[in-house]
Every structure is written in structure tokens, then in C-alpha cells.
Coordinates of C-alpha atoms in Angstrom, one line a residue:
X1 CA -0.7 -7.2 -32.4
X2 CA -4.9 -9.0 -33.5
X3 CA -4.2 -10.4 -36.2
X4 CA -1.1 -12.2 -34.2
X5 CA -3.5 -12.2 -31.4
X6 CA -6.9 -13.9 -33.5
X7 CA -3.9 -17.3 -35.3
X8 CA -3.3 -17.8 -31.7
X9 CA -6.9 -18.5 -31.5
X10 CA -6.6 -21.2 -33.2
X11 CA -4.0 -22.7 -31.3
X12 CA -3.4 -26.1 -29.2
X13 CA -3.9 -24.5 -25.7
X14 CA 0.2 -25.0 -24.2
X15 CA -0.4 -24.1 -20.2
X16 CA -3.6 -23.9 -17.7
X17 CA -2.9 -22.5 -15.0
X18 CA -5.7 -22.8 -12.1
X19 CA -5.7 -20.8 -8.4
X20 CA -2.2 -21.5 -8.4
X21 CA -1.2 -20.0 -5.1
X22 CA 2.6 -18.7 -4.1
X23 CA 2.1 -18.3 0.0
X24 CA 5.2 -17.7 2.2
X25 CA 5.8 -16.7 6.4
X26 CA 6.6 -14.0 7.2
X27 CA 8.9 -15.2 10.6
X28 CA 10.3 -12.8 13.4
X29 CA 11.4 -12.6 16.8
X30 CA 13.9 -15.1 18.3
X31 CA 13.5 -18.1 18.1
X32 CA 11.9 -17.0 14.1
X33 CA 8.5 -17.7 14.9
X34 CA 5.3 -17.3 12.2
X35 CA 3.3 -14.4 12.6
X36 CA 2.0 -13.3 9.0
X37 CA 1.7 -15.2 5.4
X38 CA 2.8 -12.9 3.0
X39 CA 0.6 -13.6 0.2
X40 CA 3.0 -13.4 -3.0
X41 CA 0.5 -15.0 -5.3
X42 CA -3.3 -15.2 -5.1
X43 CA -5.1 -17.5 -7.1
X44 CA -3.7 -17.2 -10.6
X45 CA -5.8 -18.9 -13.5
X46 CA -4.8 -18.6 -17.6
X47 CA -4.4 -20.6 -20.0
X48 CA -1.3 -20.0 -23.0
X49 CA -1.3 -21.3 -26.3
X50 CA 0.9 -22.4 -28.4
X51 CA 3.9 -19.6 -30.5
X52 CA 1.4 -17.3 -28.0
X53 CA 3.8 -15.0 -25.9
X54 CA 1.7 -13.2 -23.0
X55 CA 2.3 -10.1 -21.1
X56 CA 2.6 -10.2 -17.5
X57 CA 3.2 -6.3 -16.2
X58 CA 2.4 -4.8 -13.3
X59 CA 4.8 -2.9 -10.3
X60 CA 7.2 -3.3 -8.5
X61 CA 5.8 -6.4 -5.9
X62 CA 2.7 -7.5 -7.8
X63 CA 3.7 -10.7 -7.4
X64 CA 4.5 -11.9 -11.3
X65 CA 8.5 -12.5 -11.1
X66 CA 6.9 -15.1 -8.5
X67 CA 4.3 -16.3 -11.2
X68 CA 6.9 -16.7 -13.2
X69 CA 9.5 -18.7 -10.4
X70 CA 6.0 -21.1 -9.6
X71 CA 5.2 -22.4 -13.3
X72 CA 8.7 -23.8 -13.6
X73 CA 9.2 -24.9 -9.5
X74 CA 11.8 -22.5 -9.2
X75 CA 9.6 -22.1 -6.3
X76 CA 7.2 -24.7 -4.6
X77 CA 3.7 -23.6 -5.5
X78 CA 1.5 -23.2 -1.6
X79 CA -1.6 -24.7 -4.2
X80 CA -3.1 -24.4 -7.6
X81 CA -2.3 -27.2 -10.2
X82 CA -0.1 -26.0 -13.4
X83 CA -1.4 -27.9 -16.2
X84 CA 1.7 -28.4 -19.1
X85 CA 0.8 -29.9 -22.6
X86 CA 3.9 -31.9 -23.6
X87 CA 5.7 -32.9 -26.8
X88 CA 4.4 -35.9 -26.9
X89 CA 0.8 -35.4 -25.8
X90 CA 0.4 -36.1 -22.3
X91 CA 0.2 -33.9 -20.4
X92 CA 1.2 -33.1 -16.4
X93 CA 0.4 -30.8 -13.0
X94 CA 4.0 -29.0 -12.6
X95 CA 3.4 -28.5 -9.4
X96 CA 3.0 -32.4 -8.3
X97 CA 6.4 -33.3 -10.7
X98 CA 8.7 -34.9 -8.7
X99 CA 12.7 -34.1 -8.5
X100 CA 13.1 -36.3 -11.5
X101 CA 10.4 -35.7 -13.7
X102 CA 10.7 -32.3 -13.3
X103 CA 14.8 -32.9 -13.9
X104 CA 13.0 -34.1 -17.5
X105 CA 10.0 -32.0 -18.2
X106 CA 13.0 -28.9 -18.2
X107 CA 13.7 -29.4 -21.3
X108 CA 10.2 -27.7 -22.4
X109 CA 10.0 -25.6 -19.9
X110 CA 13.0 -22.7 -19.6
X111 CA 13.6 -19.2 -18.7
X112 CA 15.4 -16.3 -19.1
X113 CA 16.5 -14.1 -16.6
X114 CA 16.5 -10.7 -15.9
X115 CA 20.2 -9.7 -15.0
X116 CA 22.2 -10.7 -17.8
X117 CA 25.3 -11.0 -15.6
X118 CA 24.6 -12.0 -12.6
X119 CA 23.2 -14.9 -14.2
X120 CA 25.8 -16.5 -15.9
X121 CA 29.2 -17.9 -14.2
X122 CA 32.6 -16.1 -15.0
X123 CA 34.8 -18.8 -15.0
X124 CA 33.1 -20.5 -17.4
X125 CA 33.6 -19.8 -20.9
X126 CA 30.4 -19.0 -22.5
X127 CA 31.2 -22.5 -24.7
X128 CA 30.4 -24.2 -21.3
X129 CA 28.2 -22.1 -20.2
X130 CA 26.0 -23.2 -22.8
X131 CA 26.8 -26.3 -23.0
X132 CA 25.5 -26.8 -19.7
X133 CA 21.9 -28.3 -20.5
X134 CA 22.8 -30.6 -22.8
X135 CA 25.9 -31.9 -20.6
X136 CA 23.6 -32.1 -17.5
X137 CA 20.2 -33.5 -19.0
X138 CA 23.3 -36.2 -21.7
X139 CA 21.7 -35.4 -25.2
X140 CA 25.5 -34.4 -26.4
X141 CA 28.8 -34.9 -26.3
X142 CA 32.4 -34.1 -27.8
X143 CA 32.1 -32.4 -31.2
X144 CA 28.4 -32.6 -31.2
X145 CA 28.5 -30.5 -28.2
X146 CA 30.6 -27.1 -29.8
X147 CA 28.8 -27.8 -32.7
X148 CA 25.4 -27.1 -30.7
X149 CA 26.8 -24.5 -29.4
X150 CA 28.2 -22.7 -32.6
X151 CA 24.6 -23.0 -33.5
X152 CA 22.8 -21.7 -31.0
X153 CA 25.7 -18.3 -30.7
X154 CA 24.8 -18.1 -34.8
X155 CA 21.2 -18.0 -33.8
X156 CA 21.4 -15.3 -32.0
X157 CA 23.8 -12.7 -33.4
X158 CA 27.0 -14.1 -32.0
X159 CA 30.2 -15.6 -33.8
X160 CA 31.6 -19.1 -32.2
X161 CA 35.2 -17.6 -32.8
X162 CA 33.8 -16.3 -29.4
X163 CA 33.0 -19.5 -27.3
X164 CA 36.2 -19.4 -25.7
X165 CA 36.0 -15.8 -23.9
X166 CA 34.1 -15.1 -20.8
X167 CA 31.7 -13.2 -19.1
X168 CA 33.3 -10.1 -18.0
X169 CA 34.1 -10.1 -22.1
X170 CA 30.9 -8.9 -23.6
X171 CA 29.2 -6.3 -23.0
X172 CA 25.7 -6.7 -21.3
X173 CA 23.6 -6.8 -25.0
X174 CA 25.7 -9.6 -25.4
X175 CA 26.1 -11.6 -22.3
X176 CA 21.3 -12.0 -22.7
X177 CA 22.7 -13.4 -25.6
X178 CA 24.2 -15.8 -24.1
X179 CA 21.2 -16.5 -21.9
X180 CA 19.3 -17.4 -25.0
X181 CA 21.4 -18.8 -25.6
X182 CA 22.2 -21.5 -22.9
X183 CA 18.5 -21.4 -23.0
X184 CA 17.5 -22.9 -26.5
X185 CA 19.9 -25.7 -26.4
X186 CA 17.4 -27.7 -25.0
X187 CA 15.2 -27.1 -28.0
X188 CA 12.6 -26.4 -25.2
X189 CA 8.4 -25.2 -26.3
X190 CA 7.9 -22.8 -24.0
X191 CA 10.0 -19.7 -22.1
X192 CA 9.4 -17.8 -18.9
X193 CA 11.0 -14.5 -19.8
X194 CA 11.5 -12.3 -16.4
X195 CA 12.6 -8.4 -17.2
X196 CA 15.0 -9.5 -20.1
X197 CA 15.4 -6.3 -21.0
X198 CA 15.9 -3.9 -17.5
X199 CA 18.7 -3.9 -17.2
X200 CA 20.0 -3.3 -20.8
X201 CA 20.2 0.2 -22.3
X202 CA 17.2 1.4 -24.7
X203 CA 19.3 0.9 -28.5
X204 CA 20.1 -2.7 -27.3
X205 CA 16.7 -2.8 -25.5
X206 CA 14.9 -2.9 -28.7
X207 CA 17.5 -5.0 -30.8
X208 CA 17.3 -7.5 -27.6
X209 CA 13.3 -7.7 -28.4
X210 CA 13.5 -8.1 -32.2
X211 CA 15.8 -10.9 -31.7
X212 CA 13.3 -12.5 -29.0
X213 CA 9.9 -12.3 -31.7
X214 CA 12.7 -13.7 -34.6
X215 CA 13.9 -16.7 -32.1
X216 CA 10.1 -17.0 -31.9
X217 CA 8.7 -18.1 -34.9
X218 CA 12.4 -20.4 -36.2
X219 CA 11.8 -22.1 -33.2
X220 CA 8.3 -22.2 -33.0
X221 CA 9.0 -20.9 -29.2
X222 CA 6.2 -20.0 -27.2
X223 CA 6.9 -16.9 -24.5
X224 CA 5.8 -16.0 -21.1
X225 CA 7.1 -12.4 -20.8
X226 CA 6.7 -10.3 -17.1
X227 CA 8.1 -6.7 -17.3
X228 CA 6.4 -3.4 -15.6
X229 CA 6.9 -1.9 -19.1
X230 CA 3.8 -2.3 -20.8
X231 CA 5.2 0.0 -24.0
X232 CA 8.3 -2.8 -24.1
X233 CA 5.1 -4.8 -23.8
X234 CA 3.3 -4.4 -26.5
X235 CA 5.9 -4.5 -29.3
X236 CA 5.6 -8.0 -28.4
X237 CA 2.6 -10.1 -26.6
X238 CA -0.3 -10.9 -28.1
X239 CA -2.2 -10.1 -24.7
X240 CA -1.3 -9.1 -21.5
X241 CA -2.1 -9.4 -17.9
X242 CA -2.0 -6.1 -15.9
X243 CA -0.9 -8.1 -11.5
X244 CA -1.8 -6.4 -8.7
X245 CA -1.2 -7.3 -5.1
X246 CA -1.2 -11.2 -6.4
X247 CA -3.7 -11.3 -8.8
X248 CA -4.6 -10.3 -12.5
X249 CA -7.6 -7.6 -11.9
X250 CA -7.3 -7.4 -16.0
X251 CA -5.9 -9.5 -19.2
X252 CA -6.6 -9.5 -22.7
X253 CA -5.3 -8.5 -26.1
X254 CA -2.6 -5.8 -26.8
X255 CA -4.4 -3.6 -28.8
X256 CA -7.8 -3.3 -26.9
X257 CA -6.3 -3.5 -23.5
X258 CA -4.6 -0.4 -24.2
X259 CA -6.8 0.8 -26.3
X260 CA -10.1 0.6 -24.2
X261 CA -8.6 -0.5 -20.6
X262 CA -11.5 -2.2 -17.7
X263 CA -10.1 -1.6 -14.9
X264 CA -8.8 1.5 -13.3
X265 CA -5.3 0.2 -12.4
X266 CA -4.6 -0.2 -16.0
X267 CA -5.8 3.3 -16.7
X268 CA -3.0 4.1 -15.0
X269 CA -0.6 1.6 -16.3
X270 CA -1.0 3.0 -19.9
X271 CA -1.7 6.8 -18.7
X272 CA 2.1 7.0 -18.5
X273 CA 3.5 4.7 -21.5
X274 CA 4.8 8.0 -23.3
X275 CA 2.7 8.8 -27.2
X276 CA 4.8 8.2 -30.5
X277 CA 3.4 11.2 -31.2
X278 CA 5.0 14.7 -30.3
X279 CA 1.7 17.2 -30.6
X280 CA 0.2 14.3 -29.1
X281 CA -1.3 15.5 -25.4
X282 CA -2.1 12.9 -22.7
X283 CA -3.3 13.2 -19.6
X284 CA -1.1 11.0 -17.1
X285 CA -3.3 9.6 -14.1
X286 CA -0.7 9.8 -10.9
X287 CA -1.4 6.5 -8.4
X288 CA -1.8 8.2 -5.2
X289 CA 0.3 5.9 -2.0
X290 CA 2.6 3.5 -2.3
X291 CA 1.4 -1.1 -3.6
X292 CA -0.2 -2.3 -0.3
X293 CA 1.9 -5.3 1.1
X294 CA 1.3 -8.8 0.4
X295 CA 0.9 -9.6 3.9
X296 CA -1.9 -7.6 4.7
X297 CA -3.7 -6.2 1.8
X298 CA -7.1 -3.7 2.2
X299 CA -9.8 -5.0 2.5
X300 CA -13.1 -6.1 -0.3
X301 CA -11.0 -5.4 -3.7
X302 CA -7.2 -4.9 -2.3
X303 CA -6.4 -1.5 -5.5
X304 CA -9.6 0.9 -3.7
X305 CA -7.3 2.7 -1.5
X306 CA -5.5 4.3 -4.5
X307 CA -8.7 4.9 -6.8
X308 CA -10.1 7.3 -7.9
X309 CA -13.9 6.1 -8.5
X310 CA -13.5 3.3 -5.9
X311 CA -17.6 3.5 -4.3
X312 CA -18.3 2.0 -1.0
X313 CA -18.7 -1.4 -2.2
X314 CA -15.1 -1.4 -3.3
X315 CA -14.0 -1.7 0.5
X316 CA -16.3 -4.7 1.3
X317 CA -16.7 -7.5 -1.5
X318 CA -13.9 -9.0 -3.2
X319 CA -15.0 -8.0 -7.4
X320 CA -14.5 -11.6 -9.2
X321 CA -12.3 -11.4 -12.8
X322 CA -15.2 -10.7 -15.3
X323 CA -15.2 -11.5 -19.0
X324 CA -16.5 -8.4 -19.9
X325 CA -15.7 -8.9 -24.1
X326 CA -14.4 -11.8 -25.3
X327 CA -10.5 -12.2 -24.6
X328 CA -11.2 -9.4 -22.1
X329 CA -11.9 -10.1 -18.1
X330 CA -11.4 -7.7 -15.8
X331 CA -11.8 -7.7 -11.9
X332 CA -13.2 -4.7 -10.6
X333 CA -17.2 -3.7 -9.7
X334 CA -17.3 -1.1 -12.2
X335 CA -15.5 -2.3 -14.7
X336 CA -18.6 -2.3 -17.6
X337 CA -19.5 1.0 -16.8
X338 CA -16.4 3.3 -16.7
X339 CA -15.5 5.2 -19.3
X340 CA -11.5 4.6 -19.0
X341 CA -8.7 6.2 -20.9
X342 CA -6.6 3.4 -23.0
X343 CA -4.0 5.6 -25.9
X344 CA -6.8 6.0 -28.4
X345 CA -9.3 7.0 -26.6
X346 CA -6.8 9.7 -23.8
X347 CA -5.2 11.8 -26.8
X348 CA -5.6 15.4 -28.4
X349 CA -3.8 17.4 -30.4
X350 CA -1.7 19.7 -28.3
X351 CA -3.0 23.3 -28.7

């Protein structure tokens, strides 16, 4: 991944996210009065370069899927900027576009959903499912649609002869390939992949990951890859952003983050990745307690109730996201002082 990361640094920026927030009202009672706010995403910022694959990882409820949906305006962000560099060279703030402008932009920004079955209309054939974006945007008709569907099915490893079949006639991996083909129909430049392999068997996961990697090269795609599994994102991502309770706590090139994490939460996630060598023994970092509620986060550093390195300052002051090394930032008061275990320095031969 290091060579890829170096190459990515020379490419143009395609997306700038600045202080993105997505808050939901918390309502109770018969009159549904607002009694609080769920801060699902609370100030996320990052940049993404063309043909880069950036992973968003973290436990369930950390806000990573909400970030992805907010970027594509499936949710209307509460605050912040989502600046996208269009193919015509113009920059637009996705968060401020009207319906007509957003429909046009959806040709360039698409999403792969987590569940390959519920995301496909069971009453439509594969041809109609893949052709739906082409019809909605009026970019093809008649025989052109059939030819384009056949081309896309070949690209994702499905036989065009199957285009008359329905989703229930396919396996989970094949259904996800159908979803990927539909996502590619309009030749997008940016794809948000929301846990695209988590619902698949392990052997099929590898096939779909390899497919996405090949498509990225063939179609010159840029990906935001959302997952809770570091062992998945390490194989496809150039950079990884670790999220915890609505914000990014660490972001770095993949190899560097796995080898030398600078945030205690990242250290715990890395320790959960099984080593490739069965003779290597690694210390597992067990986190106490549960992820705090985004409706009532702890004071100071939100991770301090579960952190084994926490000190007084952690309970009082919110740590900023600080760059520790070029391209490597962490949100921890002691990021430059702690010696945390990573994939390399955590390993020791078993006796």
C-alpha cells in the first residue's frame, strides 16, 4: 500500500469534507417533543484524492455509515461542507445543492449498499435493475440499454445470458455483483461502499474485494470503503480513518496505521486482527464497557472511560486532531508520548 499511497499524494483532490455534522433530534412522549440531540457525526473533516481508496472503520454506532450517507445527501447534513470536484472542473458544495442539481451530480457519486438482497427490487429482472439509472437519467434507450447492461455484467463477472433472471435466483455474492454493476452504470467517479462484503461468506468476500480492486483500476474510480473489519480494509485501502462516537480519532496510510497506531482505540482495533502466521502470538487489548451514546457523550475525550492510558486531562479537555507525522493524525492528548502496539511491534514468537 505504501507505493499506492505515494502515488495518490500526486493526484488531484476530488473531495474535501470540512467539519461535517449530522445531528438527529431525540423525541419522546405522545407529543414527540425534542428532549435531546443525537450527534451521529460531529465535526468530521478529511480530503480524498482521485483513484484513492480510503477506509472508514470503527465499531457499530460510531457514525461511519452516517458519514457516507451524508456525503451523498441521502441525509441532509446539519452543518459543514462537502466539496466535490466535478468532471467539468467545477467545485460544488454537495450539502447546498437543490434537487435538480443533486440528481445531475448523482451520475458522478454513487453508493454500494451493505445488503445485496434488500437493495435490489425483487420484482425487477437483472436487466431492469442495472438499467434503472440509465433510464432515470435518460442516457440510453432500447438496444443501447441492453448492450450497456451486457457490458456491465461482463465487467463484474456475470454472464449477460442471466439478465432475464430475478435477484432471488442468485447467490449473495452474485447479488452484490449485480449491485456493483448498477452502481457503475453511469460511469461514476466517486463510490461510497457501505460494508459491501460484511453480509457475504469469507471466501466470497475475497472475490468481491478483488473485483472492486480491479474495477478501481479499470474504471479509474475513487472509493470510500466503510467497514468494521480492519482485516478487510487493509487489503484494499490506501488510507484508513478510524471513527469513534461521531468523529475521526486517527487517520493515516494503511501500512503506517497498522504498524504504529497513535490512538489507544486504534491499538485495540489492530490487536483484534488475527496474525497471518499462526506461530505469532499477539496481546489482545480488551476494551471495557460499551460505546457511549452520541446523545450523551462523556466530557473531555469521549474515549477516556474505556482507555487504559487515561489521565485527568482526558476527562476535562477535548483533544484536537493533531498531525503526528506527514499524513498521520491522531486525536489524543498523549499521541506523541505513548508507545502503542501495532501489527509488527506487537508480535512475538510463541514459545
